[in-house]
XYZ file of C-alpha atoms in Angstrom:
376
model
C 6.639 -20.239 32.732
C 6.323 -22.456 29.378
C 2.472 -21.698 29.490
C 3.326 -18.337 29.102
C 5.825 -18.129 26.728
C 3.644 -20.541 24.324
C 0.389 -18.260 24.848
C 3.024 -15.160 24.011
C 4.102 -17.319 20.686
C 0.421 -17.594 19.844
C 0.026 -14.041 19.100
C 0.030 -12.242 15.622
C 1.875 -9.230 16.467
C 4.986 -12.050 18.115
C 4.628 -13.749 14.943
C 5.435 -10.287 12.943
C 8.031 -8.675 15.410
C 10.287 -12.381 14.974
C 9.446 -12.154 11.222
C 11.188 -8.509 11.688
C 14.349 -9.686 13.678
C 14.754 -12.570 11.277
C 14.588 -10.194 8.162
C 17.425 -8.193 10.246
C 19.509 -10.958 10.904
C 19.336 -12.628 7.524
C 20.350 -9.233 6.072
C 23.140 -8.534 8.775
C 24.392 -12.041 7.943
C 24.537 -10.799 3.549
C 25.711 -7.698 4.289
C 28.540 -9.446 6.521
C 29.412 -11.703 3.946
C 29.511 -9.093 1.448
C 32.122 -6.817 3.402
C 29.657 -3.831 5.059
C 28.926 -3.776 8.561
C 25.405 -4.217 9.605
C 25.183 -1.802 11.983
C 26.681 1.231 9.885
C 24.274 -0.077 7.649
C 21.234 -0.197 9.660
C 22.440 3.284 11.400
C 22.222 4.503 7.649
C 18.751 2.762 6.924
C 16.777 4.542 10.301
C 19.221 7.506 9.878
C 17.736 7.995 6.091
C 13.743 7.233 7.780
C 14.350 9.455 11.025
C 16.926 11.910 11.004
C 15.162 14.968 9.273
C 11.808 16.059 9.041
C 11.816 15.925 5.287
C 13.035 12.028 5.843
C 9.896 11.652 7.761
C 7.830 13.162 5.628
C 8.900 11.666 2.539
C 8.245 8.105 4.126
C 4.743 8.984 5.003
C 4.430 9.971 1.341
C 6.150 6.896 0.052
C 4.070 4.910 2.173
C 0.409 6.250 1.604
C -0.389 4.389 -1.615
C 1.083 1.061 -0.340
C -0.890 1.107 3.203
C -3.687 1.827 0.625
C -3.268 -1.227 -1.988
C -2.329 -2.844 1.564
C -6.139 -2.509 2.789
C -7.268 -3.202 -0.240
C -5.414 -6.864 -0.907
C -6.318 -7.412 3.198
C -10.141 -5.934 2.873
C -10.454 -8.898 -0.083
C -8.845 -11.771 1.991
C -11.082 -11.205 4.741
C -14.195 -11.669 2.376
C -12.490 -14.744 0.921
C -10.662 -13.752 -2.223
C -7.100 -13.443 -3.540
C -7.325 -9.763 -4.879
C -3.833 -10.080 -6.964
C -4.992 -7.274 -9.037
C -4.127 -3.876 -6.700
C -1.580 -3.337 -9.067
C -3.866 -3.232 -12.160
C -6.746 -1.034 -10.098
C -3.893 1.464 -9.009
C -2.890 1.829 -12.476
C -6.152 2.476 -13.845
C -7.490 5.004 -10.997
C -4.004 6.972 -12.196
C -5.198 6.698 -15.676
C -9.079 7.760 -14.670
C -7.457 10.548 -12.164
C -5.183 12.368 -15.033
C -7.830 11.929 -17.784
C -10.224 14.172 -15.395
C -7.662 16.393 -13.769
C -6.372 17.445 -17.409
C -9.575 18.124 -18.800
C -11.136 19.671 -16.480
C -10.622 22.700 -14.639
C -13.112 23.352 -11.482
C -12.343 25.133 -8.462
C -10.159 22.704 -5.810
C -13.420 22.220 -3.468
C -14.485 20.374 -6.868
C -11.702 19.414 -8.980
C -9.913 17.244 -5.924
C -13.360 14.870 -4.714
C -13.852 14.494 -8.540
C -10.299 13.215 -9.817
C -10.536 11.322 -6.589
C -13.791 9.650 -7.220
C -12.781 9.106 -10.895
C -9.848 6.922 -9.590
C -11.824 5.091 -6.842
C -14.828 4.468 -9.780
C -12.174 3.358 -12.562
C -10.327 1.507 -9.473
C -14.080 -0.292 -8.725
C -14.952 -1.091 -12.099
C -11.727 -3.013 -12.533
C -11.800 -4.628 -9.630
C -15.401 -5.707 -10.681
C -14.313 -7.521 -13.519
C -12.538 -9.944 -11.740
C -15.732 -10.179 -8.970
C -18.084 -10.973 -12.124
C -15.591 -13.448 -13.390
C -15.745 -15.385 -10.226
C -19.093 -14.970 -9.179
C -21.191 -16.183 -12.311
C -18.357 -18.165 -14.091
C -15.769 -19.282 -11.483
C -12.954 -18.334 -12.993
C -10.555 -18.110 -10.294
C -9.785 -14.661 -8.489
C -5.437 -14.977 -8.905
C -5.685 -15.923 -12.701
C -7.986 -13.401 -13.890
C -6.067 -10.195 -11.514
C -3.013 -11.385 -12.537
C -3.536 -10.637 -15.831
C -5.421 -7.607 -15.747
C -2.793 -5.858 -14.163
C -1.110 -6.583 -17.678
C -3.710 -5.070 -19.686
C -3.764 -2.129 -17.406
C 0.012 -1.271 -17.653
C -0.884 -1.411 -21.529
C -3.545 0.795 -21.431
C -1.859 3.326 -19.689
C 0.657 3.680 -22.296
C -1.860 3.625 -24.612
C -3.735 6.274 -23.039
C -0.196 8.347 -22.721
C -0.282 8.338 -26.667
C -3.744 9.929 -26.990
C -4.076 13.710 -28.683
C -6.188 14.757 -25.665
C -3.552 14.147 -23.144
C 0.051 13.629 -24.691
C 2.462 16.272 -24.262
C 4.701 16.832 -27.006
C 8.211 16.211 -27.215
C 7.675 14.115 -23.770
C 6.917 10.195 -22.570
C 4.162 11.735 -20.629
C 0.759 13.304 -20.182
C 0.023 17.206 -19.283
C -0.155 17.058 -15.370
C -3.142 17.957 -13.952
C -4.187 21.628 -13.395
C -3.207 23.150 -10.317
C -6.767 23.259 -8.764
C -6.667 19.213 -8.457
C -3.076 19.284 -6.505
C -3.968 18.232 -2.391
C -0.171 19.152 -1.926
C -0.074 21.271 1.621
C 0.544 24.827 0.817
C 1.509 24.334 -2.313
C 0.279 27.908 -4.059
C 2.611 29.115 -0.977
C 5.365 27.818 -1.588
C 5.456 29.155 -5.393
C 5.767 32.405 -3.944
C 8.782 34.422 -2.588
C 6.798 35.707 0.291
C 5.547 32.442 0.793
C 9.015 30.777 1.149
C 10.151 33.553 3.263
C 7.373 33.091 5.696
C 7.835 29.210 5.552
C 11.766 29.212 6.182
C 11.153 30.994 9.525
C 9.867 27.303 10.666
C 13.173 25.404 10.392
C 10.901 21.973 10.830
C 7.778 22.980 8.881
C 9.631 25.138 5.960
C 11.785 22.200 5.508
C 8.725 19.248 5.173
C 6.832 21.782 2.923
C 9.510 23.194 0.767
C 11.458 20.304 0.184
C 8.666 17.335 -0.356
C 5.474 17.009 -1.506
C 3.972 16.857 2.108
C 0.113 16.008 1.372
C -3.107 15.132 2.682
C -2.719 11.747 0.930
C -2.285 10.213 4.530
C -5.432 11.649 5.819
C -7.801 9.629 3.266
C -5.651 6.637 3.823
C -6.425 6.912 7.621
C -9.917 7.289 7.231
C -10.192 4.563 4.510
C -9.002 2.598 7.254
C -11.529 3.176 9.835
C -13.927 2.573 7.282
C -13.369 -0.937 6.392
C -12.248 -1.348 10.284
C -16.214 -0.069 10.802
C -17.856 -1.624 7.116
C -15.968 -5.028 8.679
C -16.961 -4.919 12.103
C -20.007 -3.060 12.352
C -22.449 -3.568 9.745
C -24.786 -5.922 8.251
C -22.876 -6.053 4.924
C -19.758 -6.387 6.400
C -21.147 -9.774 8.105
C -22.292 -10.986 4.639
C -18.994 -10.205 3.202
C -17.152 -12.422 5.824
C -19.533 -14.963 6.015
C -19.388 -15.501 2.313
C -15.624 -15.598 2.940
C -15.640 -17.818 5.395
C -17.990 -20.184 3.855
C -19.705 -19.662 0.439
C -22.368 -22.844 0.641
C -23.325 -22.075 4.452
C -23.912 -18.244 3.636
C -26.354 -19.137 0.470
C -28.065 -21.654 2.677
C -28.224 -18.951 5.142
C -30.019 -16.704 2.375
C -27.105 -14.401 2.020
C -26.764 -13.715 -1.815
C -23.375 -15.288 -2.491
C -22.814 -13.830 -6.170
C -23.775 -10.533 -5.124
C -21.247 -10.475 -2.411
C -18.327 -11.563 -4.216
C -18.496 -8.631 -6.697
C -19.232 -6.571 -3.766
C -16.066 -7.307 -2.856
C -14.283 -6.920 -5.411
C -15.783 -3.728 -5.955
C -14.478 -2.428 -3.081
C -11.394 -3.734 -2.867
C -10.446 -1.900 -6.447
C -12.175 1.310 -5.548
C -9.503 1.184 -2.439
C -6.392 0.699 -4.908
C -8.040 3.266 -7.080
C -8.157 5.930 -4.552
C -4.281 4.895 -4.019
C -3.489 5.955 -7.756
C -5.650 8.736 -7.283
C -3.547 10.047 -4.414
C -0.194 9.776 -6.009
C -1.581 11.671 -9.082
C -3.168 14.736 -6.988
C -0.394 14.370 -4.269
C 3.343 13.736 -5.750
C 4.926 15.408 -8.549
C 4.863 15.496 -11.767
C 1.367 14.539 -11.138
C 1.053 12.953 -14.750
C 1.101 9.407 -16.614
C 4.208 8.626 -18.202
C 5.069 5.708 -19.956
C 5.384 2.302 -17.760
C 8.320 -0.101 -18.876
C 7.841 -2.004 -16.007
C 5.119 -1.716 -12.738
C 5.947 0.714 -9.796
C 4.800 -2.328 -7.387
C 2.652 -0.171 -5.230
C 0.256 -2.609 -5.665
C 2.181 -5.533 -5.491
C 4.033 -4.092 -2.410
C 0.400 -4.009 -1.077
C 0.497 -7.515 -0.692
C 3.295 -7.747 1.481
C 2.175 -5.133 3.227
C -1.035 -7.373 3.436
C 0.860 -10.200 5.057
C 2.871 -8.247 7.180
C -0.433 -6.856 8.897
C -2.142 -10.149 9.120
C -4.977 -8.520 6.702
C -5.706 -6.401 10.053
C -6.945 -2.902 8.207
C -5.128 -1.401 11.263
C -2.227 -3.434 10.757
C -2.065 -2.241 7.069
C -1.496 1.454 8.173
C 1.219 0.386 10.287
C 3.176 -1.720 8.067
C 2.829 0.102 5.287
C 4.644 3.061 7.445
C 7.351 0.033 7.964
C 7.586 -0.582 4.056
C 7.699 2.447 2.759
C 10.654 4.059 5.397
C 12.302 0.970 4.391
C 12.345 1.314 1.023
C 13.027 5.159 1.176
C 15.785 4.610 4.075
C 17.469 2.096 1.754
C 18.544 4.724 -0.632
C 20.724 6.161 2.537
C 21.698 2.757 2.947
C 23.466 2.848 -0.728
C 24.412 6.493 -0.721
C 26.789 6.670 2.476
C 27.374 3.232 2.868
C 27.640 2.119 -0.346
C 25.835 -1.197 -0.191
C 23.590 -1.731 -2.401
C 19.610 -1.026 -2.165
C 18.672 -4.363 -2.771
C 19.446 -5.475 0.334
C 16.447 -3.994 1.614
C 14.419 -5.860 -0.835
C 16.085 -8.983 0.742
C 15.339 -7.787 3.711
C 11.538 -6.966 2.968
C 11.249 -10.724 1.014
C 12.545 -12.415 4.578
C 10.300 -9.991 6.413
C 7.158 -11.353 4.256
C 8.527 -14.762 4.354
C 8.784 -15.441 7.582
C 5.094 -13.967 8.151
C 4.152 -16.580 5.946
C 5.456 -19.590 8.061
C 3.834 -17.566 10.930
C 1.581 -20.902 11.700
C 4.799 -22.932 12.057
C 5.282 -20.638 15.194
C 1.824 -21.288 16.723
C 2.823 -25.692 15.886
C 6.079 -25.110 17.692
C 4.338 -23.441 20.746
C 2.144 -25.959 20.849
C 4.754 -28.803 21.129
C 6.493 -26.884 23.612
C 3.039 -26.561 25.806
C 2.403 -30.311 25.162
C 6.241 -30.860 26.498
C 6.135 -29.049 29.229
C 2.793 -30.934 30.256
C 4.050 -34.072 29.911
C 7.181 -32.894 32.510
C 5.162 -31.273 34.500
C 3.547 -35.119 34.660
């Protein structure tokens, strides 16, 4: 019986499921203390996920980008590297994504792969900064992220200021023309007819007329396969990971070491960049406005990172799990009346307690020992 409740312990997805009770009770304990009751709470919280189709479909769209600077934070750990810097790629593939979809005006079987390449490029080239800085003059990975996300949030105000793109009287760009929008039926829905035909679909009318239901999800489920396949599968993949796993055995092994790490990194931003891309062709205003402070999609990536173990699978999973919680929290706040940052609390625990994940796998192992030495 002990044998099998350690070997159950030992498991990841254990680890993450008591990392999610304990973020409920430490939260049900805070909002107890603070005069709510948990349970009208958490009704409210899976109420404001679950309850409607447009709920639903708002938390896939809330969670698309994160899943996506998710993959990209886990993609990097797996190779060996702290990739700190989603936040910085994201930015700059929204910058790359409006500069193209505002100038340019192609037919959508154009315009959309080309915004969306110019955020995964501007995304890559970012994230190859910091691959070049470690590779050739070992500047470490953290530092050198950390503070390009900085420049990044400049430059996109900056670049909200230019002639080419500001729009007057505004803190924002032009949006992008129509033809770059990967919105579902969104000419449709402009229309009269269109809304007519819609409303007779009480489920579908109300996803497509009230949200900006897109096919964001879509490329974040195949950009998970891919790195699931690129990891798994392939030569390069091995490289990557053996380089992660041990830079001086893989360049004795001949495996160019350098080459990998900007590899890496290369990827990793081009995934964050696709991620700003998405919000920019998917959710309105589908524009750059000024940025007094991040949005945190990246830096919710790395939670969502943690949360999934750095599994790419895991990523698609927990990012659903962050982003209904932090679009149920606003229910949470509206009919309860406590206040959305209890979430956030909840969240930190959540990520916390992931962390100290290894402490289970010690304790299981104690108890294994113990019940050996009884068994004696």
């Amino acid at each position: 019986m002990i044998e099998k409740i350690t070997n159950l312990l030992k498991k990841q997805i254990v680890a993450i499921l008591l990392a999610i009770l304990c973020g409920f009770i430490v939260a049900a304990i805070i909002l107890s203390v603070a005069g709510y009751n948990p349970m009208e709470a958490f009704s409210a919280l899976f109420r404001g996920i679950y309850s409607k189709p447009k709920y639903i479909a708002n938390t896939i769209i809330k969670s698309t980008p994160i899943i996506l600077t998710g993959l990209s934070v886990a993609f990097a750990f797996k190779t060996g590297l702290f990739n700190m810097g989603a936040e910085g790629q994201y930015i700059m593939g929204t910058i790359a994504s409006v500069t193209v979809g505002v100038l340019f005006d192609f037919p959508p079987v154009i315009q959309i792969p080309l915004i969306l390449l110019a955020g995964m490029v501007a995304g890559a080239l970012y994230g190859a900064i910091v691959g070049l800085l470690k590779a050739y003059f070992g500047i470490h990975e953290v530092i050198t992220s950390i503070m390009l996300n900085w420049i990044a949030l400049y430059f996109n105000n900056f670049v909200v200021n230019l002639k080419a793109l500001h729009k007057d009287n505004t803190t924002g760009t032009y949006p992008i023309n129509d033809s770059g929008f990967i919105v579902f039926f969104d000419q449709m829905k402009r229309t009269k007819e269109g809304q007519a035909s819609l409303k007779e679909s009480p489920f579908w009318g109300e996803i497509i007329l009230r949200t900006d239901f897109n096919a964001g999800i879509i490329f974040a489920i195949i950009a998970v396969i891919l790195v699931m396949l690129l990891l798994k599968y392939t030569s390069k993949g091995y490289q990557l990971k053996a380089v992660g796993l041990n830079m001086d055995a893989a360049e004795f092994a001949g495996i160019p070491v350098k080459k990998n790490i900007l590899q890496s990194m290369l990827i990793a931003g081009a995934i964050s960049g696709l991620a700003g891309a998405l919000v920019i062709t998917g959710m309105s205003p589908h524009k750059l406005s000024i940025l007094p402070a991040f949005e945190n999609y990246g830096w919710n990536g790395v939670s969502v990172a943690l949360i999934a173990g750095n599994s790419p699978l895991g990523c698609l999973f927990a990012g659903l799990l962050f982003g209904g919680f932090l679009y149920g929290g606003q229910t949470v706040q509206s009919e309860v009346g406590a206040p959305s940052e209890i979430i956030n609390i909840m969240l930190g625990t959540i990520v916390f307690f992931v962390a100290l994940s290894k402490v289970v796998v010690i304790l299981s192992e104690k108890l294994e020992k113990r019940g050996k030495k009884h068994g004696k």
